[in-house]
Structures are given as structure tokens and as C-alpha cells.
């Protein structure tokens, strides 16, 4: 084990820490390393820690690691074997982009899977953690995936719940769709440009509606959003021109940028406990009445940009 300028090298990995834990953060690795067993005690893998290390083939991650940073193993084109351990919670965007993993089994402790985190051509088998709460846009490519099927839909999931994440319908021309009762995630672009879709039924367990999930569903008129929903992601319902009936859950929910942009048939809204990002309702031309509860947070001045009729009623505790 070598120490140099506050860094510690051990087993080929380079770490940054302190006197109590010199292995707190993995920041890199020695040149030409092909196999890395991350030191137990490491809690975080820094962003771009091993970016484009094409010689790296095998990796093991101990239970102490909670977070894998942005682009941590981006472009490790020979990395085909990764041993994940229970304890990992957060996988940042592009963490394993363009690696060589063909079968992926994530531990049940993982809650967050970032955008493009496993965008890998040839990844054909994915087992999701049963406790996952967020799956980012493009987290998995669609190529040759082994999906679970239910009532006209393709799902990814775990051994205990094969229907955790709805990826897409079999038929883009579907008129109505019932999501499996055990589904928690609607994947990014799942129903994008399903122009015939008029009705969608979401079960109470859905936590996250992904980026552009219903974008350009131009005949979608009504959506029931379950009370436990936590995130409506960017452009989730953008350009749903006939969407006129939607009730935002009253609890804590995040509505990301442009989530309902161009929903020109919406006339009224209640935002009781929502955190709303800029341009969320941009171009909702018919929107007239918006009730904002005391627990709601409106982030920015352009949330209702190009809504010429809108009047906002703010409730006080």
C-alpha cells in the first residue's frame, strides 16, 4: 500500500480519504489494470474514475460502496464482469455506458439508476432491484432484451416482481392500456408517439413516470395519477394536445421541466404539494385556473409561460 499527496494506492486502486478511512473514495487505478477488487471501506466511486480504461475486464464492488459517480466506468469496452454487492444505492448517469456487460443483476439495495447508466449494445438480460424508485432515460438499450410480457406490454423486473418497469407496449397503435398492478416505473419514451392512445390506467404503486413517457400521445384525454407518485419527469406528457383531465396527487411530488408542455386542452390544475420546475406547463393555451397549495414550490418564473388565460390562486396555511 502506497500513499502519495493524500492519495492511497492499494490493490491497483487509487483512493482519497483521511486518517480514519484512507479508502473513502475511489478516484482511479494503476495503468493497464485488467481486474480491480475495490477495497472494503470505500463508500463512493468518483465521477470518471476509470473512464475509457479499455483494458479493464473484471470489477468487484464491496458492500460499503453506496454511490457510483457520473461516467465512472464510461467506455470501459472490455468490462464484462461486474460483481455488485448489497449496499449500493445510487448509480449515476452514464456510469457503465458502452461497457461489455451482457447480463446484469443489480442488488436490491439500489434505489436510483441514472440516465444512460447501462446503455450497452449487447446487454440482453437485466434483473432490476425490487426497491428501485427511479430509472433514468435510456438507462438500458432496447437491443435484443429478454422482456417479461403481460397484457400487451414488455416489462423488466426482478425474481420477486417481473413487472417492476414497463418498457413499452407491444403495439404502438394501441388505443388503451392497463399497466400491471405491480409496476413501479414507466420507462422513458415508453408510449412516445402512441398517437391512438386515449386511455391509460396506472396502478397505485407507480412511483416514477419517465422522460417523454407519453410525449406526443395526441389523442390521450384522461390520466389517473396514483397518490404515491413521486416524479413526473421531463416532457412526460408534452404535446398531449387533447389531455384535458388530469389530477396531480396532493402529496409530495416533483414535476420536472416541460412535463406538460403543449397540453393545450388543460383548463384547470391543483398543485397542492408539488415541486414544479421551469416550463412545466409552457404552452398550455387553455389553462385558466391553477390552485397552488401552501406546501407547493414553484421553481422559476416561466412555469406557465405562454399560458395567456391563467390565473393563479395561492392558498395560505
CSV table of N, CA, C and O in Angstrom, one decimal, residues 75-137:
chain,number,residue,atom,x,y,z
A,75,UNK,N,-17.1,3.9,-21.2
A,75,UNK,CA,-16.2,3.5,-22.3
A,75,UNK,C,-15.2,2.4,-21.9
A,75,UNK,O,-14.2,2.2,-22.6
A,76,UNK,N,-15.4,1.7,-20.8
A,76,UNK,CA,-14.6,0.5,-20.5
A,76,UNK,C,-15.1,-0.7,-21.3
A,76,UNK,O,-15.8,-1.5,-20.9
A,77,UNK,N,-14.6,-0.7,-22.6
A,77,UNK,CA,-15.2,-1.5,-23.6
A,77,UNK,C,-14.9,-3.0,-23.4
A,77,UNK,O,-15.5,-3.8,-24.1
A,78,UNK,N,-14.0,-3.4,-22.5
A,78,UNK,CA,-13.7,-4.8,-22.2
A,78,UNK,C,-14.3,-5.2,-20.9
A,78,UNK,O,-14.2,-6.4,-20.5
A,79,UNK,N,-15.0,-4.3,-20.2
A,79,UNK,CA,-15.5,-4.6,-18.8
A,79,UNK,C,-16.8,-5.5,-19.0
A,79,UNK,O,-17.9,-4.9,-19.3
A,80,UNK,N,-16.7,-6.8,-18.8
A,80,UNK,CA,-17.8,-7.7,-19.0
A,80,UNK,C,-18.3,-8.3,-17.7
A,80,UNK,O,-19.4,-8.8,-17.7
A,81,UNK,N,-17.5,-8.3,-16.7
A,81,UNK,CA,-17.9,-8.9,-15.4
A,81,UNK,C,-17.8,-7.9,-14.3
A,81,UNK,O,-16.8,-7.3,-14.0
A,82,UNK,N,-19.0,-7.6,-13.7
A,82,UNK,CA,-19.1,-6.7,-12.6
A,82,UNK,C,-19.9,-7.4,-11.5
A,82,UNK,O,-21.0,-7.8,-11.6
A,83,UNK,N,-19.2,-7.5,-10.3
A,83,UNK,CA,-19.9,-8.1,-9.1
A,83,UNK,C,-20.4,-6.9,-8.2
A,83,UNK,O,-19.6,-6.2,-7.6
A,84,UNK,N,-21.7,-6.7,-8.2
A,84,UNK,CA,-22.3,-5.7,-7.3
A,84,UNK,C,-22.6,-6.4,-6.0
A,84,UNK,O,-23.0,-7.6,-5.9
A,85,UNK,N,-22.6,-5.6,-4.9
A,85,UNK,CA,-23.0,-6.1,-3.6
A,85,UNK,C,-24.2,-5.3,-3.0
A,85,UNK,O,-24.4,-4.1,-3.4
A,86,UNK,N,-24.9,-6.0,-2.1
A,86,UNK,CA,-26.0,-5.3,-1.4
A,86,UNK,C,-25.3,-4.1,-0.6
A,86,UNK,O,-24.3,-4.3,0.0
A,87,UNK,N,-26.0,-3.0,-0.6
A,87,UNK,CA,-25.4,-1.8,0.0
A,87,UNK,C,-25.4,-0.7,-1.0
A,87,UNK,O,-25.6,0.5,-0.6
A,88,UNK,N,-25.2,-1.0,-2.3
A,88,UNK,CA,-25.1,0.1,-3.3
A,88,UNK,C,-26.5,0.7,-3.5
A,88,UNK,O,-27.5,-0.1,-3.5
A,89,UNK,N,-26.6,2.0,-3.5
A,89,UNK,CA,-27.9,2.7,-3.6
A,89,UNK,C,-28.1,3.6,-4.8
A,89,UNK,O,-29.2,3.6,-5.3
A,90,UNK,N,-27.0,4.2,-5.3
A,90,UNK,CA,-27.1,5.2,-6.3
A,90,UNK,C,-26.1,5.0,-7.4
A,90,UNK,O,-24.9,4.9,-7.2
A,91,UNK,N,-26.7,4.8,-8.7
A,91,UNK,CA,-25.8,4.6,-9.9
A,91,UNK,C,-26.1,5.8,-10.7
A,91,UNK,O,-27.1,6.0,-11.3
A,92,UNK,N,-25.0,6.7,-10.9
A,92,UNK,CA,-25.2,7.9,-11.6
A,92,UNK,C,-25.3,7.7,-13.2
A,92,UNK,O,-25.0,6.6,-13.7
A,93,UNK,N,-25.6,8.8,-13.8
A,93,UNK,CA,-25.7,8.8,-15.3
A,93,UNK,C,-24.5,8.3,-16.0
A,93,UNK,O,-23.4,8.6,-15.6
A,94,UNK,N,-24.6,7.5,-17.0
A,94,UNK,CA,-23.5,7.0,-17.9
A,94,UNK,C,-22.5,6.2,-17.1
A,94,UNK,O,-21.3,6.1,-17.6
A,95,UNK,N,-22.8,5.7,-16.0
A,95,UNK,CA,-21.8,5.0,-15.1
A,95,UNK,C,-21.1,3.9,-15.9
A,95,UNK,O,-19.9,3.7,-15.8
A,96,UNK,N,-21.9,3.1,-16.6
A,96,UNK,CA,-21.3,1.9,-17.3
A,96,UNK,C,-21.6,2.0,-18.8
A,96,UNK,O,-21.7,1.0,-19.5
A,97,UNK,N,-21.7,3.2,-19.3
A,97,UNK,CA,-22.0,3.4,-20.7
A,97,UNK,C,-21.0,2.8,-21.6
A,97,UNK,O,-19.8,3.0,-21.4
A,98,UNK,N,-21.4,2.0,-22.6
A,98,UNK,CA,-20.6,1.4,-23.6
A,98,UNK,C,-19.5,0.4,-23.0
A,98,UNK,O,-18.4,0.2,-23.5
A,99,UNK,N,-19.9,-0.3,-21.9
A,99,UNK,CA,-19.1,-1.4,-21.4
A,99,UNK,C,-19.5,-2.7,-22.2
A,99,UNK,O,-20.2,-2.6,-23.2
A,100,UNK,N,-19.1,-3.8,-21.7
A,100,UNK,CA,-19.3,-5.1,-22.4
A,100,UNK,C,-20.2,-6.0,-21.6
A,100,UNK,O,-20.2,-7.3,-21.9
A,101,UNK,N,-20.9,-5.5,-20.6
A,101,UNK,CA,-21.8,-6.4,-19.8
A,101,UNK,C,-22.9,-7.0,-20.6
A,101,UNK,O,-23.6,-6.2,-21.3
A,102,UNK,N,-23.2,-8.3,-20.5
A,102,UNK,CA,-24.2,-8.9,-21.3
A,102,UNK,C,-25.4,-9.3,-20.4
A,102,UNK,O,-26.6,-9.4,-20.9
A,103,UNK,N,-25.2,-9.6,-19.1
A,103,UNK,CA,-26.2,-9.9,-18.2
A,103,UNK,C,-26.0,-9.1,-16.9
A,103,UNK,O,-24.9,-9.1,-16.4
A,104,UNK,N,-27.0,-8.5,-16.5
A,104,UNK,CA,-26.9,-7.5,-15.4
A,104,UNK,C,-27.9,-7.9,-14.3
A,104,UNK,O,-29.1,-8.0,-14.5
A,105,UNK,N,-27.4,-8.1,-13.1
A,105,UNK,CA,-28.2,-8.3,-11.9
A,105,UNK,C,-27.8,-7.3,-10.8
A,105,UNK,O,-26.8,-7.5,-10.2
A,106,UNK,N,-28.7,-6.4,-10.6
A,106,UNK,CA,-28.4,-5.3,-9.6
A,106,UNK,C,-28.9,-5.7,-8.2
A,106,UNK,O,-30.0,-6.3,-8.1
A,107,UNK,N,-28.2,-5.3,-7.2
A,107,UNK,CA,-28.7,-5.7,-5.8
A,107,UNK,C,-29.9,-4.9,-5.4
A,107,UNK,O,-30.2,-3.9,-5.9
A,108,UNK,N,-30.7,-5.5,-4.5
A,108,UNK,CA,-32.0,-5.0,-4.1
A,108,UNK,C,-31.9,-3.6,-3.4
A,108,UNK,O,-32.9,-2.9,-3.3
A,109,UNK,N,-30.7,-3.3,-2.9
A,109,UNK,CA,-30.5,-2.0,-2.2
A,109,UNK,C,-30.5,-0.8,-3.2
A,109,UNK,O,-30.7,0.3,-2.7
A,110,UNK,N,-30.3,-1.0,-4.5
A,110,UNK,CA,-30.3,0.1,-5.4
A,110,UNK,C,-31.6,0.8,-5.5
A,110,UNK,O,-32.6,0.2,-5.8
A,111,UNK,N,-31.6,2.1,-5.3
A,111,UNK,CA,-32.8,3.0,-5.4
A,111,UNK,C,-32.9,3.8,-6.7
A,111,UNK,O,-33.9,4.1,-7.2
A,112,UNK,N,-31.7,4.2,-7.2
A,112,UNK,CA,-31.6,5.2,-8.3
A,112,UNK,C,-30.7,4.6,-9.4
A,112,UNK,O,-29.5,4.3,-9.1
A,113,UNK,N,-31.2,4.6,-10.6
A,113,UNK,CA,-30.4,4.2,-11.8
A,113,UNK,C,-30.5,5.4,-12.8
A,113,UNK,O,-31.6,5.7,-13.3
A,114,UNK,N,-29.4,6.0,-13.0
A,114,UNK,CA,-29.3,7.3,-13.8
A,114,UNK,C,-29.5,7.1,-15.3
A,114,UNK,O,-29.4,6.0,-15.8
A,115,UNK,N,-29.6,8.2,-16.0
A,115,UNK,CA,-29.8,8.3,-17.4
A,115,UNK,C,-28.6,7.6,-18.1
A,115,UNK,O,-27.4,7.8,-17.7
A,116,UNK,N,-28.9,6.7,-19.1
A,116,UNK,CA,-27.8,6.1,-19.9
A,116,UNK,C,-26.8,5.3,-19.1
A,116,UNK,O,-25.7,5.0,-19.6
A,117,UNK,N,-27.2,4.9,-17.8
A,117,UNK,CA,-26.2,4.3,-17.0
A,117,UNK,C,-25.7,2.9,-17.5
A,117,UNK,O,-24.5,2.6,-17.3
A,118,UNK,N,-26.6,2.2,-18.1
A,118,UNK,CA,-26.2,0.9,-18.7
A,118,UNK,C,-26.6,0.9,-20.2
A,118,UNK,O,-27.2,-0.1,-20.7
A,119,UNK,N,-26.3,1.9,-20.9
A,119,UNK,CA,-26.6,2.0,-22.3
A,119,UNK,C,-25.5,1.2,-23.0
A,119,UNK,O,-24.4,1.7,-23.3
A,120,UNK,N,-25.8,-0.1,-23.2
A,120,UNK,CA,-24.8,-1.1,-23.7
A,120,UNK,C,-25.4,-1.9,-24.8
A,120,UNK,O,-26.4,-2.6,-24.6
A,121,UNK,N,-24.8,-1.9,-26.0
A,121,UNK,CA,-25.2,-2.8,-27.1
A,121,UNK,C,-24.8,-4.2,-26.7
A,121,UNK,O,-23.6,-4.4,-26.4
A,122,UNK,N,-25.7,-5.1,-26.7
A,122,UNK,CA,-25.4,-6.5,-26.4
A,122,UNK,C,-25.9,-6.9,-25.0
A,122,UNK,O,-25.8,-8.0,-24.6
A,123,UNK,N,-26.3,-5.9,-24.2
A,123,UNK,CA,-26.9,-6.2,-22.9
A,123,UNK,C,-28.3,-6.8,-23.1
A,123,UNK,O,-29.2,-6.0,-23.5
A,124,UNK,N,-28.4,-8.1,-22.9
A,124,UNK,CA,-29.7,-8.7,-23.3
A,124,UNK,C,-30.4,-9.3,-22.1
A,124,UNK,O,-31.5,-9.8,-22.3
A,125,UNK,N,-29.9,-9.2,-20.9
A,125,UNK,CA,-30.6,-9.7,-19.7
A,125,UNK,C,-30.4,-8.8,-18.5
A,125,UNK,O,-29.3,-8.5,-18.1
A,126,UNK,N,-31.5,-8.3,-18.0
A,126,UNK,CA,-31.5,-7.3,-16.9
A,126,UNK,C,-32.4,-7.7,-15.8
A,126,UNK,O,-33.6,-8.0,-16.0
A,127,UNK,N,-31.9,-7.8,-14.6
A,127,UNK,CA,-32.7,-8.0,-13.4
A,127,UNK,C,-32.6,-6.8,-12.6
A,127,UNK,O,-31.6,-6.4,-12.1
A,128,UNK,N,-33.8,-6.1,-12.4
A,128,UNK,CA,-33.8,-4.9,-11.6
A,128,UNK,C,-34.0,-5.1,-10.1
A,128,UNK,O,-34.5,-6.1,-9.7
A,129,UNK,N,-33.5,-4.2,-9.3
A,129,UNK,CA,-33.7,-4.4,-7.9
A,129,UNK,C,-35.1,-4.1,-7.5
A,129,UNK,O,-35.8,-3.2,-8.0
A,130,UNK,N,-35.6,-4.9,-6.6
A,130,UNK,CA,-37.1,-4.8,-6.2
A,130,UNK,C,-37.4,-3.4,-5.5
A,130,UNK,O,-38.5,-3.0,-5.5
A,131,UNK,N,-36.3,-2.8,-5.0
A,131,UNK,CA,-36.6,-1.5,-4.3
A,131,UNK,C,-36.3,-0.3,-5.1
A,131,UNK,O,-36.3,0.8,-4.6
A,132,UNK,N,-36.1,-0.4,-6.4
A,132,UNK,CA,-35.8,0.7,-7.3
A,132,UNK,C,-36.9,1.7,-7.3
A,132,UNK,O,-38.1,1.4,-7.3
A,133,UNK,N,-36.6,3.0,-7.2
A,133,UNK,CA,-37.6,4.1,-7.2
A,133,UNK,C,-37.4,5.0,-8.5
A,133,UNK,O,-38.4,5.7,-8.8
A,134,UNK,N,-36.3,5.0,-9.1
A,134,UNK,CA,-36.1,5.9,-10.3
A,134,UNK,C,-35.2,5.2,-11.3
A,134,UNK,O,-34.1,4.6,-11.0
A,135,UNK,N,-35.7,5.1,-12.5
A,135,UNK,CA,-34.9,4.6,-13.7
A,135,UNK,C,-34.8,5.7,-14.7
A,135,UNK,O,-35.8,6.1,-15.3
A,136,UNK,N,-33.6,6.2,-15.0
A,136,UNK,CA,-33.5,7.3,-15.9
A,136,UNK,C,-33.6,7.0,-17.4
A,136,UNK,O,-33.7,5.8,-17.8
A,137,UNK,N,-33.7,8.1,-18.2
A,137,UNK,CA,-33.9,7.9,-19.6
A,137,UNK,C,-32.7,7.2,-20.2
A,137,UNK,O,-31.6,7.5,-20.0
